[in-house]
Amino acid sequence: MTDMLDPDNIPEHIAIIMDGNGRWAQHRGLPRSMGHKAGLDSLRIVVRALNTLGVKYLTVYAFSTENWKRPKEEVGMLMSLIREYIYREIMALHRQKVKLSFIGDLTGLPEDVQHRLSQAVEKTRMNPGMHFNIALNYGGREEILHAARCLAKQIRAGDMDPQDIDDQVWQKYLYTAGTPDPELIIRTSGEMRLSNFLLWQGAYSELVVTECLWPDFREDDLLEAIREFQGRQRRFGGVT
Ligand code: FPP
């Protein structure tokens, strides 16, 4: 299957909106939480496949600033899954030399989760493999506001002139500082929107939407999405 891909045009950064867990469970008469649980298997498969393929950055949308509006039990279940994922997967990620990090307002997460996240980041800090970002309590608008507040403080303190703010400076204040913009954003479950994900960074990303629900998403679906990306003409507002 990988022989279908052009090895010289593999995206450096792929981002994924893992959608459709609830519907997957509903179709089977199961509670929504079972869909999220099944989604973890897809995540494991995708991380391994992309790391093997030599993709340098992967960012996944695991919990948005809007997801707090879900029923209390579902939010609790998602927090438990995050705990469980870190606990169970950290050694496997470390063995694959994956470097783990988290983006979003992590201070809004339960304290024990924050503690686990920082332990995981510390453990994998020096790993040379794929840089794996998990977006938690993340919202693109919140990220932009956070960057604006940080810059405003610097200006008020007299450490910066508004004229100094350009694209490069701005990027340093985003949660993704140091990470290139994703060339490809994949969304599962057929929904055609960004849902507040990587609003700044996704300005010129190619969007590939697949009907496949996230818990059904496997390596073949991933390679198919990359193949679709490779068939696109990227013009960045110019002409070819
Ligand atoms: C969207 O499906 C999915 C989420 C809100 C959560 C994604 C979480 C996981 C895959 C598991 C936890 C992840 C980590 C990294 C531990 P939905 O519930 O909106 O599905 P629906 O649109 O069918 O209702």
PDB file of C-alpha atoms and ligand atoms in Angstrom:
ATOM      1  CA  MET A   1       0.000   0.000   0.000  1.00  0.00           C
ATOM      2  CA  THR A   2       2.840   2.473   0.806  1.00  0.00           C
ATOM      3  CA  ASP A   3       4.154   1.876  -2.740  1.00  0.00           C
ATOM      4  CA  MET A   4       1.157   3.942  -3.919  1.00  0.00           C
ATOM      5  CA  LEU A   5       2.710   6.950  -2.209  1.00  0.00           C
ATOM      6  CA  ASP A   6       5.278   9.369  -3.546  1.00  0.00           C
ATOM      7  CA  PRO A   7       8.061   9.144  -0.941  1.00  0.00           C
ATOM      8  CA  ASP A   8       9.186  12.679  -1.836  1.00  0.00           C
ATOM      9  CA  ASN A   9       5.816  14.205  -1.007  1.00  0.00           C
ATOM     10  CA  ILE A  10       4.991  12.844   2.416  1.00  0.00           C
ATOM     11  CA  PRO A  11       3.606  15.682   4.577  1.00  0.00           C
ATOM     12  CA  GLU A  12       5.928  16.790   7.346  1.00  0.00           C
ATOM     13  CA  HIS A  13       2.992  17.558   9.642  1.00  0.00           C
ATOM     14  CA  ILE A  14      -0.383  15.786   9.618  1.00  0.00           C
ATOM     15  CA  ALA A  15      -3.246  16.837  11.893  1.00  0.00           C
ATOM     16  CA  ILE A  16      -6.336  14.741  12.578  1.00  0.00           C
ATOM     17  CA  ILE A  17      -9.847  15.546  13.781  1.00  0.00           C
ATOM     18  CA  MET A  18     -10.845  12.166  15.220  1.00  0.00           C
ATOM     19  CA  ASP A  19     -14.608  12.373  14.748  1.00  0.00           C
ATOM     20  CA  GLY A  20     -17.462   9.874  14.800  1.00  0.00           C
ATOM     21  CA  ASN A  21     -16.813   7.930  17.999  1.00  0.00           C
ATOM     22  CA  GLY A  22     -20.319   8.584  19.287  1.00  0.00           C
ATOM     23  CA  ARG A  23     -22.016   7.479  16.048  1.00  0.00           C
ATOM     24  CA  TRP A  24     -19.834   4.365  15.857  1.00  0.00           C
ATOM     25  CA  ALA A  25     -21.069   3.333  19.312  1.00  0.00           C
ATOM     26  CA  GLN A  26     -24.672   4.319  18.573  1.00  0.00           C
ATOM     27  CA  HIS A  27     -24.735   2.139  15.430  1.00  0.00           C
ATOM     28  CA  ARG A  28     -23.841  -0.804  17.662  1.00  0.00           C
ATOM     29  CA  GLY A  29     -26.286   0.046  20.447  1.00  0.00           C
ATOM     30  CA  LEU A  30     -23.370   0.810  22.766  1.00  0.00           C
ATOM     31  CA  PRO A  31     -22.795   3.778  25.090  1.00  0.00           C
ATOM     32  CA  ARG A  32     -20.850   6.667  23.474  1.00  0.00           C
ATOM     33  CA  SER A  33     -17.945   6.001  25.828  1.00  0.00           C
ATOM     34  CA  MET A  34     -17.325   2.689  24.034  1.00  0.00           C
ATOM     35  CA  GLY A  35     -16.795   4.650  20.819  1.00  0.00           C
ATOM     36  CA  HIS A  36     -14.120   6.776  22.476  1.00  0.00           C
ATOM     37  CA  LYS A  37     -12.495   3.639  23.878  1.00  0.00           C
ATOM     38  CA  ALA A  38     -12.463   2.006  20.450  1.00  0.00           C
ATOM     39  CA  GLY A  39     -10.978   5.237  19.066  1.00  0.00           C
ATOM     40  CA  LEU A  40      -7.841   4.618  21.103  1.00  0.00           C
ATOM     41  CA  ASP A  41      -7.026   1.564  18.949  1.00  0.00           C
ATOM     42  CA  SER A  42      -7.190   3.721  15.815  1.00  0.00           C
ATOM     43  CA  LEU A  43      -4.900   6.246  17.470  1.00  0.00           C
ATOM     44  CA  ARG A  44      -2.317   3.572  18.351  1.00  0.00           C
ATOM     45  CA  ILE A  45      -2.331   2.280  14.760  1.00  0.00           C
ATOM     46  CA  VAL A  46      -2.043   5.758  13.236  1.00  0.00           C
ATOM     47  CA  VAL A  47       0.830   6.831  15.521  1.00  0.00           C
ATOM     48  CA  ARG A  48       2.811   3.710  14.697  1.00  0.00           C
ATOM     49  CA  ALA A  49       2.150   3.963  10.954  1.00  0.00           C
ATOM     50  CA  LEU A  50       3.051   7.657  10.680  1.00  0.00           C
ATOM     51  CA  ASN A  51       6.184   7.276  12.769  1.00  0.00           C
ATOM     52  CA  THR A  52       7.266   4.383  10.525  1.00  0.00           C
ATOM     53  CA  LEU A  53       6.496   6.456   7.446  1.00  0.00           C
ATOM     54  CA  GLY A  54       8.839   9.167   8.725  1.00  0.00           C
ATOM     55  CA  VAL A  55       6.206  11.863   9.285  1.00  0.00           C
ATOM     56  CA  LYS A  56       7.810  14.406  11.631  1.00  0.00           C
ATOM     57  CA  TYR A  57       4.746  15.860  13.384  1.00  0.00           C
ATOM     58  CA  LEU A  58       1.301  14.518  14.202  1.00  0.00           C
ATOM     59  CA  THR A  59      -1.337  16.613  15.990  1.00  0.00           C
ATOM     60  CA  VAL A  60      -4.636  15.064  17.080  1.00  0.00           C
ATOM     61  CA  TYR A  61      -7.736  16.794  18.433  1.00  0.00           C
ATOM     62  CA  ALA A  62      -8.696  14.823  21.530  1.00  0.00           C
ATOM     63  CA  PHE A  63     -10.679  17.294  23.661  1.00  0.00           C
ATOM     64  CA  SER A  64     -11.846  20.762  22.646  1.00  0.00           C
ATOM     65  CA  THR A  65     -12.686  23.813  24.757  1.00  0.00           C
ATOM     66  CA  GLU A  66     -16.306  23.150  23.703  1.00  0.00           C
ATOM     67  CA  ASN A  67     -16.320  19.474  24.770  1.00  0.00           C
ATOM     68  CA  TRP A  68     -16.983  20.507  28.401  1.00  0.00           C
ATOM     69  CA  LYS A  69     -20.598  21.051  27.276  1.00  0.00           C
ATOM     70  CA  ARG A  70     -21.069  17.275  26.930  1.00  0.00           C
ATOM     71  CA  PRO A  71     -22.841  15.292  29.669  1.00  0.00           C
ATOM     72  CA  LYS A  72     -20.780  15.095  32.879  1.00  0.00           C
ATOM     73  CA  GLU A  73     -20.359  11.305  32.572  1.00  0.00           C
ATOM     74  CA  GLU A  74     -18.937  11.579  29.053  1.00  0.00           C
ATOM     75  CA  VAL A  75     -16.456  14.289  30.090  1.00  0.00           C
ATOM     76  CA  GLY A  76     -15.434  12.151  33.081  1.00  0.00           C
ATOM     77  CA  MET A  77     -15.000   9.142  30.819  1.00  0.00           C
ATOM     78  CA  LEU A  78     -12.847  11.127  28.370  1.00  0.00           C
ATOM     79  CA  MET A  79     -10.616  12.306  31.250  1.00  0.00           C
ATOM     80  CA  SER A  80     -10.288   8.699  32.441  1.00  0.00           C
ATOM     81  CA  LEU A  81      -9.377   7.597  28.916  1.00  0.00           C
ATOM     82  CA  ILE A  82      -6.670  10.259  28.749  1.00  0.00           C
ATOM     83  CA  ARG A  83      -5.268   9.035  32.096  1.00  0.00           C
ATOM     84  CA  GLU A  84      -5.428   5.427  30.891  1.00  0.00           C
ATOM     85  CA  TYR A  85      -3.884   6.241  27.517  1.00  0.00           C
ATOM     86  CA  ILE A  86      -0.871   7.957  29.096  1.00  0.00           C
ATOM     87  CA  TYR A  87      -0.460   5.198  31.686  1.00  0.00           C
ATOM     88  CA  ARG A  88      -0.718   2.330  29.206  1.00  0.00           C
ATOM     89  CA  GLU A  89       0.929   3.831  26.144  1.00  0.00           C
ATOM     90  CA  ILE A  90       3.830   5.815  27.469  1.00  0.00           C
ATOM     91  CA  MET A  91       6.322   2.930  27.374  1.00  0.00           C
ATOM     92  CA  ALA A  92       5.272   1.888  23.864  1.00  0.00           C
ATOM     93  CA  LEU A  93       5.553   5.497  22.642  1.00  0.00           C
ATOM     94  CA  HIS A  94       8.949   5.806  24.297  1.00  0.00           C
ATOM     95  CA  ARG A  95      10.140   2.571  22.635  1.00  0.00           C
ATOM     96  CA  GLN A  96       9.013   3.975  19.259  1.00  0.00           C
ATOM     97  CA  LYS A  97      11.097   7.080  20.142  1.00  0.00           C
ATOM     98  CA  VAL A  98       8.042   9.296  19.835  1.00  0.00           C
ATOM     99  CA  LYS A  99       8.252  12.701  21.507  1.00  0.00           C
ATOM    100  CA  LEU A 100       4.969  13.526  23.198  1.00  0.00           C
ATOM    101  CA  SER A 101       3.566  16.984  23.872  1.00  0.00           C
ATOM    102  CA  PHE A 102       0.215  18.567  24.601  1.00  0.00           C
ATOM    103  CA  ILE A 103      -1.372  21.735  23.279  1.00  0.00           C
ATOM    104  CA  GLY A 104      -4.280  23.667  24.771  1.00  0.00           C
ATOM    105  CA  ASP A 105      -5.099  25.304  28.091  1.00  0.00           C
ATOM    106  CA  LEU A 106      -3.804  22.430  30.214  1.00  0.00           C
ATOM    107  CA  THR A 107      -4.440  24.392  33.433  1.00  0.00           C
ATOM    108  CA  GLY A 108      -8.168  23.712  32.895  1.00  0.00           C
ATOM    109  CA  LEU A 109      -7.655  19.922  33.207  1.00  0.00           C
ATOM    110  CA  PRO A 110      -7.907  17.966  36.486  1.00  0.00           C
ATOM    111  CA  GLU A 111      -4.657  18.296  38.459  1.00  0.00           C
ATOM    112  CA  ASP A 112      -3.770  14.606  38.403  1.00  0.00           C
ATOM    113  CA  VAL A 113      -4.147  14.603  34.597  1.00  0.00           C
ATOM    114  CA  GLN A 114      -1.875  17.663  34.342  1.00  0.00           C
ATOM    115  CA  HIS A 115       0.691  15.843  36.473  1.00  0.00           C
ATOM    116  CA  ARG A 116       0.602  12.740  34.260  1.00  0.00           C
ATOM    117  CA  LEU A 117       0.919  14.822  31.140  1.00  0.00           C
ATOM    118  CA  SER A 118       4.034  16.597  32.389  1.00  0.00           C
ATOM    119  CA  GLN A 119       5.593  13.265  33.422  1.00  0.00           C
ATOM    120  CA  ALA A 120       4.952  11.877  29.929  1.00  0.00           C
ATOM    121  CA  VAL A 121       6.406  14.982  28.271  1.00  0.00           C
ATOM    122  CA  GLU A 122       9.494  14.783  30.465  1.00  0.00           C
ATOM    123  CA  LYS A 123      10.011  11.062  29.778  1.00  0.00           C
ATOM    124  CA  THR A 124       9.910  11.434  25.987  1.00  0.00           C
ATOM    125  CA  ARG A 125      11.533  14.901  25.794  1.00  0.00           C
ATOM    126  CA  MET A 126      14.772  13.749  24.160  1.00  0.00           C
ATOM    127  CA  ASN A 127      13.216  11.246  21.725  1.00  0.00           C
ATOM    128  CA  PRO A 128      14.284  11.752  18.098  1.00  0.00           C
ATOM    129  CA  GLY A 129      11.177  10.188  16.485  1.00  0.00           C
ATOM    130  CA  MET A 130       7.866  11.702  15.491  1.00  0.00           C
ATOM    131  CA  HIS A 131       6.699  14.685  17.512  1.00  0.00           C
ATOM    132  CA  PHE A 132       3.195  13.736  18.676  1.00  0.00           C
ATOM    133  CA  ASN A 133       0.982  16.636  19.854  1.00  0.00           C
ATOM    134  CA  ILE A 134      -2.276  15.864  21.608  1.00  0.00           C
ATOM    135  CA  ALA A 135      -4.716  18.791  21.712  1.00  0.00           C
ATOM    136  CA  LEU A 136      -6.511  18.838  25.062  1.00  0.00           C
ATOM    137  CA  ASN A 137      -8.833  21.587  26.258  1.00  0.00           C
ATOM    138  CA  TYR A 138      -7.799  23.123  22.945  1.00  0.00           C
ATOM    139  CA  GLY A 139      -9.648  25.725  20.908  1.00  0.00           C
ATOM    140  CA  GLY A 140      -8.202  27.658  17.981  1.00  0.00           C
ATOM    141  CA  ARG A 141      -9.887  30.893  19.060  1.00  0.00           C
ATOM    142  CA  GLU A 142      -8.732  30.463  22.651  1.00  0.00           C
ATOM    143  CA  GLU A 143      -5.184  29.864  21.372  1.00  0.00           C
ATOM    144  CA  ILE A 144      -5.285  33.092  19.329  1.00  0.00           C
ATOM    145  CA  LEU A 145      -6.650  35.062  22.305  1.00  0.00           C
ATOM    146  CA  HIS A 146      -3.961  33.568  24.532  1.00  0.00           C
ATOM    147  CA  ALA A 147      -1.251  34.665  22.075  1.00  0.00           C
ATOM    148  CA  ALA A 148      -2.791  38.166  21.823  1.00  0.00           C
ATOM    149  CA  ARG A 149      -2.832  38.527  25.627  1.00  0.00           C
ATOM    150  CA  CYS A 150       0.821  37.429  25.923  1.00  0.00           C
ATOM    151  CA  LEU A 151       1.878  39.920  23.254  1.00  0.00           C
ATOM    152  CA  ALA A 152      -0.202  42.727  24.788  1.00  0.00           C
ATOM    153  CA  LYS A 153       1.559  42.142  28.133  1.00  0.00           C
ATOM    154  CA  GLN A 154       4.960  42.376  26.472  1.00  0.00           C
ATOM    155  CA  ILE A 155       3.984  45.624  24.762  1.00  0.00           C
ATOM    156  CA  ARG A 156       2.589  47.089  27.983  1.00  0.00           C
ATOM    157  CA  ALA A 157       5.853  46.199  29.739  1.00  0.00           C
ATOM    158  CA  GLY A 158       7.726  48.052  26.985  1.00  0.00           C
ATOM    159  CA  ASP A 159       9.520  44.868  25.830  1.00  0.00           C
ATOM    160  CA  MET A 160       8.024  44.938  22.345  1.00  0.00           C
ATOM    161  CA  ASP A 161       6.812  47.390  19.744  1.00  0.00           C
ATOM    162  CA  PRO A 162       3.534  46.566  17.912  1.00  0.00           C
ATOM    163  CA  GLN A 163       5.453  46.976  14.630  1.00  0.00           C
ATOM    164  CA  ASP A 164       7.598  43.969  15.609  1.00  0.00           C
ATOM    165  CA  ILE A 165       4.622  41.599  15.399  1.00  0.00           C
ATOM    166  CA  ASP A 166       4.803  39.644  12.179  1.00  0.00           C
ATOM    167  CA  ASP A 167       3.916  36.081  11.194  1.00  0.00           C
ATOM    168  CA  GLN A 168       7.115  34.629  12.666  1.00  0.00           C
ATOM    169  CA  VAL A 169       6.811  36.438  16.003  1.00  0.00           C
ATOM    170  CA  TRP A 170       3.128  35.553  16.271  1.00  0.00           C
ATOM    171  CA  GLN A 171       3.794  31.837  15.737  1.00  0.00           C
ATOM    172  CA  LYS A 172       6.093  31.805  18.766  1.00  0.00           C
ATOM    173  CA  TYR A 173       3.113  32.670  20.963  1.00  0.00           C
ATOM    174  CA  LEU A 174       0.877  29.847  19.731  1.00  0.00           C
ATOM    175  CA  TYR A 175       0.676  26.522  21.584  1.00  0.00           C
ATOM    176  CA  THR A 176       2.309  24.961  18.519  1.00  0.00           C
ATOM    177  CA  ALA A 177       5.417  27.203  18.688  1.00  0.00           C
ATOM    178  CA  GLY A 178       8.299  25.482  16.923  1.00  0.00           C
ATOM    179  CA  THR A 179       6.011  23.167  14.918  1.00  0.00           C
ATOM    180  CA  PRO A 180       5.506  23.830  11.193  1.00  0.00           C
ATOM    181  CA  ASP A 181       1.932  24.329   9.950  1.00  0.00           C
ATOM    182  CA  PRO A 182       0.181  21.073   8.977  1.00  0.00           C
ATOM    183  CA  GLU A 183       0.187  20.456   5.232  1.00  0.00           C
ATOM    184  CA  LEU A 184      -2.683  18.006   5.691  1.00  0.00           C
ATOM    185  CA  ILE A 185      -5.675  17.948   8.053  1.00  0.00           C
ATOM    186  CA  ILE A 186      -7.697  14.733   8.005  1.00  0.00           C
ATOM    187  CA  ARG A 187     -11.230  14.662   9.393  1.00  0.00           C
ATOM    188  CA  THR A 188     -13.137  11.434   9.827  1.00  0.00           C
ATOM    189  CA  SER A 189     -16.910  10.850   9.806  1.00  0.00           C
ATOM    190  CA  GLY A 190     -17.751  13.021   6.807  1.00  0.00           C
ATOM    191  CA  GLU A 191     -18.177  16.373   8.581  1.00  0.00           C
ATOM    192  CA  MET A 192     -16.863  19.261   6.483  1.00  0.00           C
ATOM    193  CA  ARG A 193     -15.644  21.739   9.087  1.00  0.00           C
ATOM    194  CA  LEU A 194     -12.627  22.672  11.168  1.00  0.00           C
ATOM    195  CA  SER A 195     -14.495  22.874  14.494  1.00  0.00           C
ATOM    196  CA  ASN A 196     -12.086  25.423  15.997  1.00  0.00           C
ATOM    197  CA  PHE A 197      -9.006  23.270  15.282  1.00  0.00           C
ATOM    198  CA  LEU A 198      -5.677  24.900  14.278  1.00  0.00           C
ATOM    199  CA  LEU A 199      -7.397  28.013  12.908  1.00  0.00           C
ATOM    200  CA  TRP A 200      -4.173  29.951  12.400  1.00  0.00           C
ATOM    201  CA  GLN A 201      -1.970  27.028  11.426  1.00  0.00           C
ATOM    202  CA  GLY A 202      -4.502  25.512   9.037  1.00  0.00           C
ATOM    203  CA  ALA A 203      -4.687  28.580   6.749  1.00  0.00           C
ATOM    204  CA  TYR A 204      -3.258  26.648   3.782  1.00  0.00           C
ATOM    205  CA  SER A 205      -3.659  23.049   4.948  1.00  0.00           C
ATOM    206  CA  GLU A 206      -5.181  20.567   2.543  1.00  0.00           C
ATOM    207  CA  LEU A 207      -8.344  19.174   4.111  1.00  0.00           C
ATOM    208  CA  VAL A 208      -9.155  15.517   3.474  1.00  0.00           C
ATOM    209  CA  VAL A 209     -12.515  14.355   4.794  1.00  0.00           C
ATOM    210  CA  THR A 210     -13.294  10.654   4.899  1.00  0.00           C
ATOM    211  CA  GLU A 211     -16.687   9.071   5.609  1.00  0.00           C
ATOM    212  CA  CYS A 212     -14.978   6.499   7.801  1.00  0.00           C
ATOM    213  CA  LEU A 213     -15.821   6.860  11.527  1.00  0.00           C
ATOM    214  CA  TRP A 214     -12.726   7.295  13.689  1.00  0.00           C
ATOM    215  CA  PRO A 215     -12.931   3.888  15.468  1.00  0.00           C
ATOM    216  CA  ASP A 216     -12.965   2.212  12.018  1.00  0.00           C
ATOM    217  CA  PHE A 217      -9.999   4.255  10.724  1.00  0.00           C
ATOM    218  CA  ARG A 218      -7.062   1.998   9.877  1.00  0.00           C
ATOM    219  CA  GLU A 219      -3.692   2.219   8.120  1.00  0.00           C
ATOM    220  CA  ASP A 220      -5.245   1.832   4.651  1.00  0.00           C
ATOM    221  CA  ASP A 221      -7.537   4.813   5.299  1.00  0.00           C
ATOM    222  CA  LEU A 222      -4.555   6.832   6.434  1.00  0.00           C
ATOM    223  CA  LEU A 223      -2.526   5.997   3.340  1.00  0.00           C
ATOM    224  CA  GLU A 224      -5.549   6.764   1.172  1.00  0.00           C
ATOM    225  CA  ALA A 225      -5.807  10.235   2.778  1.00  0.00           C
ATOM    226  CA  ILE A 226      -2.097  10.889   2.144  1.00  0.00           C
ATOM    227  CA  ARG A 227      -2.527   9.705  -1.434  1.00  0.00           C
ATOM    228  CA  GLU A 228      -5.404  12.149  -1.878  1.00  0.00           C
ATOM    229  CA  PHE A 229      -3.174  14.908  -0.481  1.00  0.00           C
ATOM    230  CA  GLN A 230      -0.460  13.983  -2.975  1.00  0.00           C
ATOM    231  CA  GLY A 231      -2.943  14.428  -5.815  1.00  0.00           C
ATOM    232  CA  ARG A 232      -3.720  18.013  -4.781  1.00  0.00           C
ATOM    233  CA  GLN A 233      -2.161  21.100  -6.339  1.00  0.00           C
ATOM    234  CA  ARG A 234      -1.047  23.497  -3.596  1.00  0.00           C
ATOM    235  CA  ARG A 235      -0.973  27.091  -4.828  1.00  0.00           C
ATOM    236  CA  PHE A 236      -0.991  29.145  -1.593  1.00  0.00           C
ATOM    237  CA  GLY A 237      -3.056  31.840  -3.291  1.00  0.00           C
ATOM    238  CA  GLY A 238      -0.776  31.976  -6.341  1.00  0.00           C
ATOM    239  CA  VAL A 239      -1.070  30.385  -9.770  1.00  0.00           C
ATOM    240  CA  THR A 240       0.737  27.432 -11.238  1.00  0.00           C
TER     241      THR A 240
HETATM  242  C1  FPP B   1     -15.280  13.088  18.476  1.00  0.00           C
HETATM  243  O1  FPP B   1     -16.271  12.100  18.312  1.00  0.00           O
HETATM  244  C2  FPP B   1     -14.251  12.621  19.380  1.00  0.00           C
HETATM  245  C3  FPP B   1     -13.937  13.189  20.570  1.00  0.00           C
HETATM  246  C4  FPP B   1     -14.637  14.364  21.122  1.00  0.00           C
HETATM  247  C5  FPP B   1     -12.894  12.622  21.431  1.00  0.00           C
HETATM  248  C6  FPP B   1     -11.734  11.961  20.752  1.00  0.00           C
HETATM  249  C7  FPP B   1     -11.110  11.086  21.753  1.00  0.00           C
HETATM  250  C8  FPP B   1     -10.521   9.889  21.546  1.00  0.00           C
HETATM  251  C9  FPP B   1     -10.301   9.283  20.225  1.00  0.00           C
HETATM  252  C10 FPP B   1     -10.041   9.090  22.687  1.00  0.00           C
HETATM  253  C11 FPP B   1      -9.253   9.825  23.695  1.00  0.00           C
HETATM  254  C12 FPP B   1      -7.998  10.351  23.133  1.00  0.00           C
HETATM  255  C13 FPP B   1      -6.825  10.357  23.770  1.00  0.00           C
HETATM  256  C14 FPP B   1      -5.644  10.984  23.146  1.00  0.00           C
HETATM  257  C15 FPP B   1      -6.624   9.744  25.075  1.00  0.00           C
HETATM  258  P1  FPP B   1     -17.772  12.442  18.741  1.00  0.00           P
HETATM  259  O2  FPP B   1     -17.949  11.985  20.153  1.00  0.00           O
HETATM  260  O3  FPP B   1     -18.050  13.899  18.536  1.00  0.00           O
HETATM  261  O4  FPP B   1     -18.572  11.547  17.755  1.00  0.00           O
HETATM  262  P2  FPP B   1     -20.005  11.868  17.106  1.00  0.00           P
HETATM  263  O5  FPP B   1     -19.818  13.102  16.257  1.00  0.00           O
HETATM  264  O6  FPP B   1     -20.303  10.647  16.305  1.00  0.00           O
HETATM  265  O7  FPP B   1     -20.959  12.087  18.242  1.00  0.00           O
END
